[in-house]
PDB file of C-alpha atoms and ligand atoms in Angstrom:
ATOM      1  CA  UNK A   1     -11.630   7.687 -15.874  1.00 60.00           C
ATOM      2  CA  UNK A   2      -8.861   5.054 -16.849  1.00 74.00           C
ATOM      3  CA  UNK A   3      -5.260   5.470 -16.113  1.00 82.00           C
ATOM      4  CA  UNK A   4      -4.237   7.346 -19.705  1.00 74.00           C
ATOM      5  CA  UNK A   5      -6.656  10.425 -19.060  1.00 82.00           C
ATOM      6  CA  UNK A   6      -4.899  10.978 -15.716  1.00 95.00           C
ATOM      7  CA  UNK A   7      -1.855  13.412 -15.995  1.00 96.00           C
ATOM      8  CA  UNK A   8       1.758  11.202 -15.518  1.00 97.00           C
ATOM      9  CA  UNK A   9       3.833  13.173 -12.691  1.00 98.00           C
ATOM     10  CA  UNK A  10       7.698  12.158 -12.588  1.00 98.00           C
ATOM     11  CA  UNK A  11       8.697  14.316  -9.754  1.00 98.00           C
ATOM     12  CA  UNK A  12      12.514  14.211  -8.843  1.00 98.00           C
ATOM     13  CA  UNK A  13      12.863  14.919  -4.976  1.00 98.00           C
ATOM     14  CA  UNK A  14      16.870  16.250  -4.678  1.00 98.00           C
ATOM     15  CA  UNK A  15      16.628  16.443  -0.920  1.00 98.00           C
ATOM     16  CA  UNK A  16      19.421  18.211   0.514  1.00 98.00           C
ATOM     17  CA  UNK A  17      22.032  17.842  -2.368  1.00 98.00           C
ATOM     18  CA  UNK A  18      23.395  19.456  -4.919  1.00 98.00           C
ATOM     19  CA  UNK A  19      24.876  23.312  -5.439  1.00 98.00           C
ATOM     20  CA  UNK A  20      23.664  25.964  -7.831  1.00 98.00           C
ATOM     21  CA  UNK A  21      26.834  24.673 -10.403  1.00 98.00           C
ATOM     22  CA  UNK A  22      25.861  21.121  -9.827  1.00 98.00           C
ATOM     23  CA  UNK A  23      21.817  22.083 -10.590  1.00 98.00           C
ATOM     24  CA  UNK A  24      22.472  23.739 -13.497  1.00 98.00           C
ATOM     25  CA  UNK A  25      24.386  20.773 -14.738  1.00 98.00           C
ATOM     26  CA  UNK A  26      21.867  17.992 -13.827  1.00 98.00           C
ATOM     27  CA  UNK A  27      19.179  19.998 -15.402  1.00 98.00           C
ATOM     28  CA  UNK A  28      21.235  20.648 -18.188  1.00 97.00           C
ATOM     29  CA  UNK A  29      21.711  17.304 -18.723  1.00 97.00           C
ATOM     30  CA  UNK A  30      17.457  16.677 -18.849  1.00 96.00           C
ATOM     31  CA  UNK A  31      17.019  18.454 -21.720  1.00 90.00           C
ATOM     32  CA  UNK A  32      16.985  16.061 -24.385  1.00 92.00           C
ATOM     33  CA  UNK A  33      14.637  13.897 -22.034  1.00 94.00           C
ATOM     34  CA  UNK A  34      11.624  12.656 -23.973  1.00 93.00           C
ATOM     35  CA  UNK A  35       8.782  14.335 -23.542  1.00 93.00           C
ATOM     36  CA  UNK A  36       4.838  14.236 -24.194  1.00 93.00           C
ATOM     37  CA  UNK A  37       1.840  16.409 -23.330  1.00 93.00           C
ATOM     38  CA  UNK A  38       0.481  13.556 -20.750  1.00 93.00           C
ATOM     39  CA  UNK A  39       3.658  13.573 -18.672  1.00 97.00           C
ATOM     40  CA  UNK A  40       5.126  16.248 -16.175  1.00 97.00           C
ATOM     41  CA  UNK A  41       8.426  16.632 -15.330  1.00 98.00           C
ATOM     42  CA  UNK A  42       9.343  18.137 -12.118  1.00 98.00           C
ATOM     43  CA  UNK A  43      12.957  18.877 -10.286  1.00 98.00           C
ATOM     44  CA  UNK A  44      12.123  19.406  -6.824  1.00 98.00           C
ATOM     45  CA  UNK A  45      15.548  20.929  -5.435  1.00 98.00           C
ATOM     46  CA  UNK A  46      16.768  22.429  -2.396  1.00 98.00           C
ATOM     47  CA  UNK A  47      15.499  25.963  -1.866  1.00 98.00           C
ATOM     48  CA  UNK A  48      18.757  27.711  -2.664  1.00 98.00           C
ATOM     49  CA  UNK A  49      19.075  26.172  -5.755  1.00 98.00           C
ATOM     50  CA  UNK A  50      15.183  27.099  -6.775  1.00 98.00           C
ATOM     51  CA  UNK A  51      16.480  30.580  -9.038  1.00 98.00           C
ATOM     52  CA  UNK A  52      19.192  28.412 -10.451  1.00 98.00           C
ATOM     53  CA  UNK A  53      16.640  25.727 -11.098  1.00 98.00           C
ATOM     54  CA  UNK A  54      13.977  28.273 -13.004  1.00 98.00           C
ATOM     55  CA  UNK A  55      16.526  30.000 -15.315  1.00 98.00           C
ATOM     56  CA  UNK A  56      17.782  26.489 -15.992  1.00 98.00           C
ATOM     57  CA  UNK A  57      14.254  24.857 -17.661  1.00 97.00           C
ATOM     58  CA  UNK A  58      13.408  27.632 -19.597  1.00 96.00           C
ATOM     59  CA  UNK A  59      13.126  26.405 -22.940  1.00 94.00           C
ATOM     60  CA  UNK A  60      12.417  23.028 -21.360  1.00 94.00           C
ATOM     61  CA  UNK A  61       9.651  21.399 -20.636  1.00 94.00           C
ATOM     62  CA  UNK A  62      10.583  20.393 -17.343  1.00 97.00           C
ATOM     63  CA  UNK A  63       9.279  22.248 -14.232  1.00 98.00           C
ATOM     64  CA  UNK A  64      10.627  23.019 -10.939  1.00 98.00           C
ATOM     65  CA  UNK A  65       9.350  22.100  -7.797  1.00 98.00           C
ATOM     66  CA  UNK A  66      10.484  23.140  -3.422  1.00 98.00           C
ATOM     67  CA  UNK A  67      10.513  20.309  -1.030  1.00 98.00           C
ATOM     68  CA  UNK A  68       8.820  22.100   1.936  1.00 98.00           C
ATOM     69  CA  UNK A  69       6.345  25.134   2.109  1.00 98.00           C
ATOM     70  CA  UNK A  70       5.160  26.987   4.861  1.00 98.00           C
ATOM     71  CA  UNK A  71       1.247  27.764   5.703  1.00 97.00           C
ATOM     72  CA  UNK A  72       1.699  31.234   6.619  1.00 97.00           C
ATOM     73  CA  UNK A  73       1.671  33.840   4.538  1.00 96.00           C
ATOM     74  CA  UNK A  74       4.757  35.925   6.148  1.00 97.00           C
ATOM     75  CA  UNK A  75       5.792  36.940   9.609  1.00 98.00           C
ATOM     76  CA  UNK A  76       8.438  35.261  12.664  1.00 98.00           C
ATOM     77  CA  UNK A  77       9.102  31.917  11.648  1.00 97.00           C
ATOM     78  CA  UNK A  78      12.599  31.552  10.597  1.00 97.00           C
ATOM     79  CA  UNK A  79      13.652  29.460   8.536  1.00 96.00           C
ATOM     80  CA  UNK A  80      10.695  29.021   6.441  1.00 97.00           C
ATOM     81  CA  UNK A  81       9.768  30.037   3.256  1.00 98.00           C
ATOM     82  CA  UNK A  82       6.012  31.359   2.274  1.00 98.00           C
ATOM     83  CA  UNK A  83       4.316  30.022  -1.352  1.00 98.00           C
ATOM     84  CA  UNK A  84       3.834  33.417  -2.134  1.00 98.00           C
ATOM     85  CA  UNK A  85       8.026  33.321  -2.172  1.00 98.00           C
ATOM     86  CA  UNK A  86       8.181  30.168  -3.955  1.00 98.00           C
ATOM     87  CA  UNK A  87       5.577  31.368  -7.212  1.00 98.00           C
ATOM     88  CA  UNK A  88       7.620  35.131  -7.253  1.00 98.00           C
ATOM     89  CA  UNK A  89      10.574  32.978  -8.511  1.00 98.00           C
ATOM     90  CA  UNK A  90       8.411  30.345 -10.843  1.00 98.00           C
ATOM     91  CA  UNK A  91       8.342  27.612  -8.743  1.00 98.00           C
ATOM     92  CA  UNK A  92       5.008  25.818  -9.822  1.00 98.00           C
ATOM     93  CA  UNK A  93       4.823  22.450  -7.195  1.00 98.00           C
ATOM     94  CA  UNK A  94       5.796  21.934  -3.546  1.00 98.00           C
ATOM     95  CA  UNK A  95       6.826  18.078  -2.193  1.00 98.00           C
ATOM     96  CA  UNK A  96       4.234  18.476   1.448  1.00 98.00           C
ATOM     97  CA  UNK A  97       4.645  16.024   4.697  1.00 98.00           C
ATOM     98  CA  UNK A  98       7.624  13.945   2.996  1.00 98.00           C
ATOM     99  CA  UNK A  99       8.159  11.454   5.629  1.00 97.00           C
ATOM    100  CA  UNK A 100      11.680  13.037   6.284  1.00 97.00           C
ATOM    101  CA  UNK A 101       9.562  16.112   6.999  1.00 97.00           C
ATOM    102  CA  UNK A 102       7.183  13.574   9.327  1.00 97.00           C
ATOM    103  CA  UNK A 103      10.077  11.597  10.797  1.00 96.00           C
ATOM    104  CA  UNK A 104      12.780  14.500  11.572  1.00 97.00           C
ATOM    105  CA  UNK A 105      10.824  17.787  11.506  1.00 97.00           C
ATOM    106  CA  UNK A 106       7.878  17.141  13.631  1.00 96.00           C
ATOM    107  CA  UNK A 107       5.303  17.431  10.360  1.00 97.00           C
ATOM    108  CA  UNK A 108       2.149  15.896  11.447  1.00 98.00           C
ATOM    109  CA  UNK A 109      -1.201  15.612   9.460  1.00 98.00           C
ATOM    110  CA  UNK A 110      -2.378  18.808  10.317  1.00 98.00           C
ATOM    111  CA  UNK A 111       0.643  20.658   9.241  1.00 98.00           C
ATOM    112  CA  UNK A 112       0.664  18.674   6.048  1.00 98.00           C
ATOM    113  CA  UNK A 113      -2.871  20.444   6.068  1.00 98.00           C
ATOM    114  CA  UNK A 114      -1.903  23.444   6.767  1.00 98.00           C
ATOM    115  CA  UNK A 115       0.668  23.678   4.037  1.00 98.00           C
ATOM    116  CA  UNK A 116      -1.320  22.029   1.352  1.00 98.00           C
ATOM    117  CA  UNK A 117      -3.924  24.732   1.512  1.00 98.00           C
ATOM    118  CA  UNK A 118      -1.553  27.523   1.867  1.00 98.00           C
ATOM    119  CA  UNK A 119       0.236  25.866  -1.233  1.00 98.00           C
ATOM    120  CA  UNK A 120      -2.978  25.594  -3.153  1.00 98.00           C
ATOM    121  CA  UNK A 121      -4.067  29.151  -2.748  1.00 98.00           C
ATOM    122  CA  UNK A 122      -1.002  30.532  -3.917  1.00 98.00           C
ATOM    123  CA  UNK A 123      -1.269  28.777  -6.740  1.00 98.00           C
ATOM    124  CA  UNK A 124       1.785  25.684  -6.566  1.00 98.00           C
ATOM    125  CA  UNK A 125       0.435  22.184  -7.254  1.00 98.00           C
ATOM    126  CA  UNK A 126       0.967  20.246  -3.931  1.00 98.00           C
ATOM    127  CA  UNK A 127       2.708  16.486  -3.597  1.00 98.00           C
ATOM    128  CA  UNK A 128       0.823  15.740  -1.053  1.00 98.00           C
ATOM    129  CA  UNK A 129       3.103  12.742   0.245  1.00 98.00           C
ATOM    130  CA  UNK A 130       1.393   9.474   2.356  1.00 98.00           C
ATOM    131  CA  UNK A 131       2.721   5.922   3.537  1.00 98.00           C
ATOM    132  CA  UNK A 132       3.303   3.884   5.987  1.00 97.00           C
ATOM    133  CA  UNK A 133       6.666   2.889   8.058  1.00 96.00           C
ATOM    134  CA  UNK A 134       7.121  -0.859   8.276  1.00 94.00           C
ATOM    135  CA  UNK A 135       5.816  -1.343  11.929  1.00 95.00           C
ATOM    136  CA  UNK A 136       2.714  -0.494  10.412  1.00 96.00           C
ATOM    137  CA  UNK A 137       2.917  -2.992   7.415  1.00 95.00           C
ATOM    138  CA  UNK A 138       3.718  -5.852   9.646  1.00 93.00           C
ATOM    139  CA  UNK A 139       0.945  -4.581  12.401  1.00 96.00           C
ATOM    140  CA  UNK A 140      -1.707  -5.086   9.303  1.00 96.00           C
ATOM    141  CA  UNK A 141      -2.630  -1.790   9.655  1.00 98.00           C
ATOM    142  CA  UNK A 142      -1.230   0.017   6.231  1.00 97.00           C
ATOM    143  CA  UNK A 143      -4.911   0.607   4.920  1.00 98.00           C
ATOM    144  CA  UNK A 144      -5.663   2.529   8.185  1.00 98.00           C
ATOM    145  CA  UNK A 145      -2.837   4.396   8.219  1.00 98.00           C
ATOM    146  CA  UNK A 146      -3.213   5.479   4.679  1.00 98.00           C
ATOM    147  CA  UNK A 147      -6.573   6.389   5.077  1.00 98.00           C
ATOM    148  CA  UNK A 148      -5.928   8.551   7.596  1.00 98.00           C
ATOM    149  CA  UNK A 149      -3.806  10.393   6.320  1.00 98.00           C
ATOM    150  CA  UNK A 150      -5.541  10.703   3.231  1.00 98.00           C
ATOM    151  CA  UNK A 151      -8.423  12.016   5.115  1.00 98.00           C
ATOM    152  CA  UNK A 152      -6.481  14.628   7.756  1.00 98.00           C
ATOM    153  CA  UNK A 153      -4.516  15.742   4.578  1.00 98.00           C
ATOM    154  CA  UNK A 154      -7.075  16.696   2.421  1.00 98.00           C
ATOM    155  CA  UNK A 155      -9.437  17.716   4.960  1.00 98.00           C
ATOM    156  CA  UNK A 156     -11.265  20.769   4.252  1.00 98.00           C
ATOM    157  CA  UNK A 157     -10.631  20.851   0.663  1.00 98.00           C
ATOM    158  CA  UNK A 158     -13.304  21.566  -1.715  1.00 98.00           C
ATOM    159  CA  UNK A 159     -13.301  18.579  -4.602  1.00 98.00           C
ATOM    160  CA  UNK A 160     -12.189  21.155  -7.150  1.00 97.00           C
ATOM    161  CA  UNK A 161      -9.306  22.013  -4.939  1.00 98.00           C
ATOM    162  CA  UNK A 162      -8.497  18.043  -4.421  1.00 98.00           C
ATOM    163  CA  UNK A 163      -8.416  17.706  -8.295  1.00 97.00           C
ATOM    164  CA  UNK A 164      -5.553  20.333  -8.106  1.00 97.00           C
ATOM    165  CA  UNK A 165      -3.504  17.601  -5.279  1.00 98.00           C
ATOM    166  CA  UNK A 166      -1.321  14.865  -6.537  1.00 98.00           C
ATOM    167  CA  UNK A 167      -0.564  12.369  -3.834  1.00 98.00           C
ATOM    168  CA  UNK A 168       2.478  10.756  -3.800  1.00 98.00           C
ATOM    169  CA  UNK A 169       2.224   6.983  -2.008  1.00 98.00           C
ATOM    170  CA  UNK A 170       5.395   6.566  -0.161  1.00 98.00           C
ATOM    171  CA  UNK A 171       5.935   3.415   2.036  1.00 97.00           C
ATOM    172  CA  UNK A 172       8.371   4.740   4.170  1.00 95.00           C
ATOM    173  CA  UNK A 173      10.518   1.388   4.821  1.00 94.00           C
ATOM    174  CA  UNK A 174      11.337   2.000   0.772  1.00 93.00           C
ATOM    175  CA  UNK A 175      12.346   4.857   1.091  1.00 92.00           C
ATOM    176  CA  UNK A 176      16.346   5.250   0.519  1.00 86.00           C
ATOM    177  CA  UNK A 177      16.848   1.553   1.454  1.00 89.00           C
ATOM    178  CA  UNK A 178      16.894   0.080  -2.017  1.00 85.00           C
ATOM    179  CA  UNK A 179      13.724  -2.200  -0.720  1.00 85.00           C
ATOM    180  CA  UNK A 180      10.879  -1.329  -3.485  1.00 86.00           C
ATOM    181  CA  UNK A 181       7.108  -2.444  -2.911  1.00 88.00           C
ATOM    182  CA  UNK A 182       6.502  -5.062  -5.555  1.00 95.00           C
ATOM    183  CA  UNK A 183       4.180  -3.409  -8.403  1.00 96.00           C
ATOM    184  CA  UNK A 184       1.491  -5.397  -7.267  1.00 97.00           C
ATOM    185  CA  UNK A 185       1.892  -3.439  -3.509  1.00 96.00           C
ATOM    186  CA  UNK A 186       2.274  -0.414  -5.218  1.00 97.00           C
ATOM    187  CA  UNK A 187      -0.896  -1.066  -7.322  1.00 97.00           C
ATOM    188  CA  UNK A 188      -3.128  -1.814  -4.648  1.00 97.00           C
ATOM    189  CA  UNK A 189      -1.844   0.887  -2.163  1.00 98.00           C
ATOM    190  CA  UNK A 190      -2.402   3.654  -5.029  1.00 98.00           C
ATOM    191  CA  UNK A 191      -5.605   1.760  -5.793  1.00 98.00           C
ATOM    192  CA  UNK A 192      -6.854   1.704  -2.306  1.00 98.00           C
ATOM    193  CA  UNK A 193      -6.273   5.430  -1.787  1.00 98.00           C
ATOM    194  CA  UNK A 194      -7.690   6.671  -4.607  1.00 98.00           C
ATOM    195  CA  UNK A 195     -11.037   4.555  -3.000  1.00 98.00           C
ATOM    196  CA  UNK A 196     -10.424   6.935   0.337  1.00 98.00           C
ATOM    197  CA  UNK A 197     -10.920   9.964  -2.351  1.00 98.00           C
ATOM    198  CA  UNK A 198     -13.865   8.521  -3.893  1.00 98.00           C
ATOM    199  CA  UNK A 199     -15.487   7.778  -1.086  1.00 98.00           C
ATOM    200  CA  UNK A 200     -14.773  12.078   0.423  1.00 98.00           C
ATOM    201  CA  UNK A 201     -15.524  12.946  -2.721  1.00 98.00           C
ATOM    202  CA  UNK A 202     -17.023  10.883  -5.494  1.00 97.00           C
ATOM    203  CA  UNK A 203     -15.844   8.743  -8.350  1.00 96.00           C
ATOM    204  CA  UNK A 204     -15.280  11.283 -10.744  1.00 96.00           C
ATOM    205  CA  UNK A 205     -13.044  12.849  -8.664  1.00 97.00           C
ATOM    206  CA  UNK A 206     -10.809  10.214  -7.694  1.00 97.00           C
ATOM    207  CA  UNK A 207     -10.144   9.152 -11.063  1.00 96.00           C
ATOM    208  CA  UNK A 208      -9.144  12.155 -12.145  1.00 96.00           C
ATOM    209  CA  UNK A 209      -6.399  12.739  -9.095  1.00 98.00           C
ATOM    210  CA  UNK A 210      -2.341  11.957 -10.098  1.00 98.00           C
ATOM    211  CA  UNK A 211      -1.513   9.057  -7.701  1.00 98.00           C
ATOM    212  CA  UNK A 212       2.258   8.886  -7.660  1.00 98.00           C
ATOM    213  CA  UNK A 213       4.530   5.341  -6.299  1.00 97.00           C
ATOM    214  CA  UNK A 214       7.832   6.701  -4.275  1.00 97.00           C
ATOM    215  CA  UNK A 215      10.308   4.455  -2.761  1.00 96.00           C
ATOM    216  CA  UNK A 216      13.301   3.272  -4.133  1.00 94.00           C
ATOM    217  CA  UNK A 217      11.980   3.675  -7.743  1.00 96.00           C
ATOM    218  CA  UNK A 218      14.957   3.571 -10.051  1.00 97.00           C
ATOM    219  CA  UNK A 219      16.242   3.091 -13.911  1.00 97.00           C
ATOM    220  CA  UNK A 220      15.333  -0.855 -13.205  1.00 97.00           C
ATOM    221  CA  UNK A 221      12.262  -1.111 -11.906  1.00 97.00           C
ATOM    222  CA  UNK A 222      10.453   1.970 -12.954  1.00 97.00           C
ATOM    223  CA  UNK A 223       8.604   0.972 -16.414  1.00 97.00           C
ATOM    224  CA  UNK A 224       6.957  -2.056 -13.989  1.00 97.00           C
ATOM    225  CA  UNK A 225       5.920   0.242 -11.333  1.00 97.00           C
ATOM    226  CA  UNK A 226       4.815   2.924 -13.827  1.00 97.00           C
ATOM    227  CA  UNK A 227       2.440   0.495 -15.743  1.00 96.00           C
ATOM    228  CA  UNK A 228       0.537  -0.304 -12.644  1.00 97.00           C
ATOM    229  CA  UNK A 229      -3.230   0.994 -13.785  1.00 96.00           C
ATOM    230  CA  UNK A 230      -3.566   3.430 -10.233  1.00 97.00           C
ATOM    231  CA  UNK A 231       0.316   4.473 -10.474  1.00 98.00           C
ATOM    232  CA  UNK A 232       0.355   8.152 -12.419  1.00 97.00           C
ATOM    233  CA  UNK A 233       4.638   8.623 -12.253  1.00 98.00           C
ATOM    234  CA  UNK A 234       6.681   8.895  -9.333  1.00 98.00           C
ATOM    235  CA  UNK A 235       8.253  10.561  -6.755  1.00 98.00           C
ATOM    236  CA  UNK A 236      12.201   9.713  -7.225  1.00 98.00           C
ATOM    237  CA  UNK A 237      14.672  10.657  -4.467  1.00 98.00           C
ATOM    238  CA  UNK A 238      18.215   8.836  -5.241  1.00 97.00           C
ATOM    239  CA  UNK A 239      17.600   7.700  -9.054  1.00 98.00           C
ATOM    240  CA  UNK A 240      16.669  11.432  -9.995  1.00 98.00           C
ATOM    241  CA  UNK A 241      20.430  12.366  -9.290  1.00 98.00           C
ATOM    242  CA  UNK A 242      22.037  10.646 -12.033  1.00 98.00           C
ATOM    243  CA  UNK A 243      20.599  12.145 -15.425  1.00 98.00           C
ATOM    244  CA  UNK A 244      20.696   8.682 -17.219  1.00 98.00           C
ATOM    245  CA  UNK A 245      18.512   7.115 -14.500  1.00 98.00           C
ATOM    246  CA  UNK A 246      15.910  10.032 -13.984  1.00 98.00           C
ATOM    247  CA  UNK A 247      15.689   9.859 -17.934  1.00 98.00           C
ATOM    248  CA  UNK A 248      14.904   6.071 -18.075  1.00 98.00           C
ATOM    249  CA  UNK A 249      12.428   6.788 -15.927  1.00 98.00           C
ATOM    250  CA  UNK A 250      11.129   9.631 -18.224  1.00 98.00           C
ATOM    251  CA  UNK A 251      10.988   7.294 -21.020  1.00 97.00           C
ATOM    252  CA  UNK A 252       9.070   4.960 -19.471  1.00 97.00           C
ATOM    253  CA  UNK A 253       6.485   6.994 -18.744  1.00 97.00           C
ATOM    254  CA  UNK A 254       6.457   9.143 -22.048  1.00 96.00           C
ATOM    255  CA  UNK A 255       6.309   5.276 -23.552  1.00 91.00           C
ATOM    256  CA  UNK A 256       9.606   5.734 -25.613  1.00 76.00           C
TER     257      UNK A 256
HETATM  258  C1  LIG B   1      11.913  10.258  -1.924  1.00 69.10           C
HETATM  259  O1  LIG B   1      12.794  10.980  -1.511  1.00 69.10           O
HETATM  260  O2  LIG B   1      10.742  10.654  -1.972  1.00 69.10           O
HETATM  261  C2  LIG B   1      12.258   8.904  -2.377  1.00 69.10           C
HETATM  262  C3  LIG B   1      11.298   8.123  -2.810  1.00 69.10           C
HETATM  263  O3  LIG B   1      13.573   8.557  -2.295  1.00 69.10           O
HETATM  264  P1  LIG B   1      14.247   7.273  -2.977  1.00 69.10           P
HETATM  265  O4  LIG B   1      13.770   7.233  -4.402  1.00 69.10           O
HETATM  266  O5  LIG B   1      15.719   7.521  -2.874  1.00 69.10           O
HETATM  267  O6  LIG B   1      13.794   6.081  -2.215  1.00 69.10           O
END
């Protein structure tokens, strides 16, 4: 399957910023964003803001995404917040195992797991997020680490149920630092993961998964990153703040 019969996912990821008032503004502001039937939009915003969030895309074709799920249905673990709770208020994705979630939060592969399948079942399309920190680039050993977590993330899933994951391939040293893999990096990392997929499960299947680029993506750079032939959109964390930006990116995907 080539790159234009895969579905385009530009997935904003908010992190811990901005109010009810201030989400209802940004998405306001998305609107008029150029759209087409081979591209998803997605605001993935704190969990407070997730009502505000729904009510404000009706009529829009953007969706609305959380940033964490748990993998348990309901019971003592405060804090958290179930899938079930995330699809009662619309919420249709979940951002899983971001490497803020590895780094600060203790998330390991089998959590990421955990919360994929938990995600899946209820119904929410998982970001299943991967990548390397920059030890592990200069070690030579980026392949093996993305393989394995490909592999412990998806473990267990059915291929039907892997069709329903979009990975998002985020080298962690570009994440927030303003340092961007090259294209070409981006290319072959997507490229080589989707080869861990076909390999669990088949050709057919890995070219049909959304392989998203995250790192430092921005107004600048993302048309180049976006026409690599494995990259299907983006995961954007700073740039998806600032309307003008996030809708640059937009554009470049919808090929306006
Ligand atoms: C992210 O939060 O997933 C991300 C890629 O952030 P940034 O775009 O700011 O690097």
């Amino acid at each position: 399957m080539k790159k234009s019969s895969r579905k385009v996912v530009i997935a904003g990821n908010w992190k811990m910023n901005k109010t009810r008032a201030e989400a209802a503004t940004l998405i306001g502001q998305l609107a008029n964003a150029p759209q087409n039937a081979d591209v998803d939009v997605v605001v993935c915003v704190p969990f407070t803001a997730l009502e505000t969030a729904v009510n404000a895309v009706k009529g829009t074709a953007v969706k609305v995404g959380a940033q964490n799920v748990h993998f348990e249905k309901s019971g003592a673990f405060t804090g958290e917040v179930s899938a079930d709770m995330l699809v009662e208020l619309g919420v249709e994705y979940a951002v899983i195992g971001h490497s803020e979630r590895r780094q600060y939060f203790g998330e390991t592969d089998a959590t990421v797991n955990n919360r994929t399948r938990a995600a899946l079942v209820a119904g929410l399309i998982p970001i299943l997020c991967i990548g390397e920190l920059l030890e592990e680039r200069e070690a030579g050993i980026t392949e093996e680490v993305l393989s394995r977590q490909t592999k412990l993330g998806l473990a267990g899933f059915t291929a039907d149920e892997v069709k329903r994951i979009i990975i998002a391939y985020e080298p962690v040293w570009a994440i927030g630092t303003g340092k961007t893999a090259t294209a070409e990096q981006a290319g072959e990392a997507c490229g080589f993961v989707r080869g861990v997929i076909a390999k669990l499960y088949g050709e057919a299947v890995a070219d049909g998964v959304t392989i998203q680029y995250g790192g430092s993506m921005n107004a600048k750079n993302g048309a180049e990153l976006l026409a690599q032939e494995d990259v299907d959109g983006g995961l954007i964390g700073g740039a998806s703040l600032v309307a003008e930006d996030f809708k640059t990116i937009i554009k470049a995907a919808v090929g306006v």
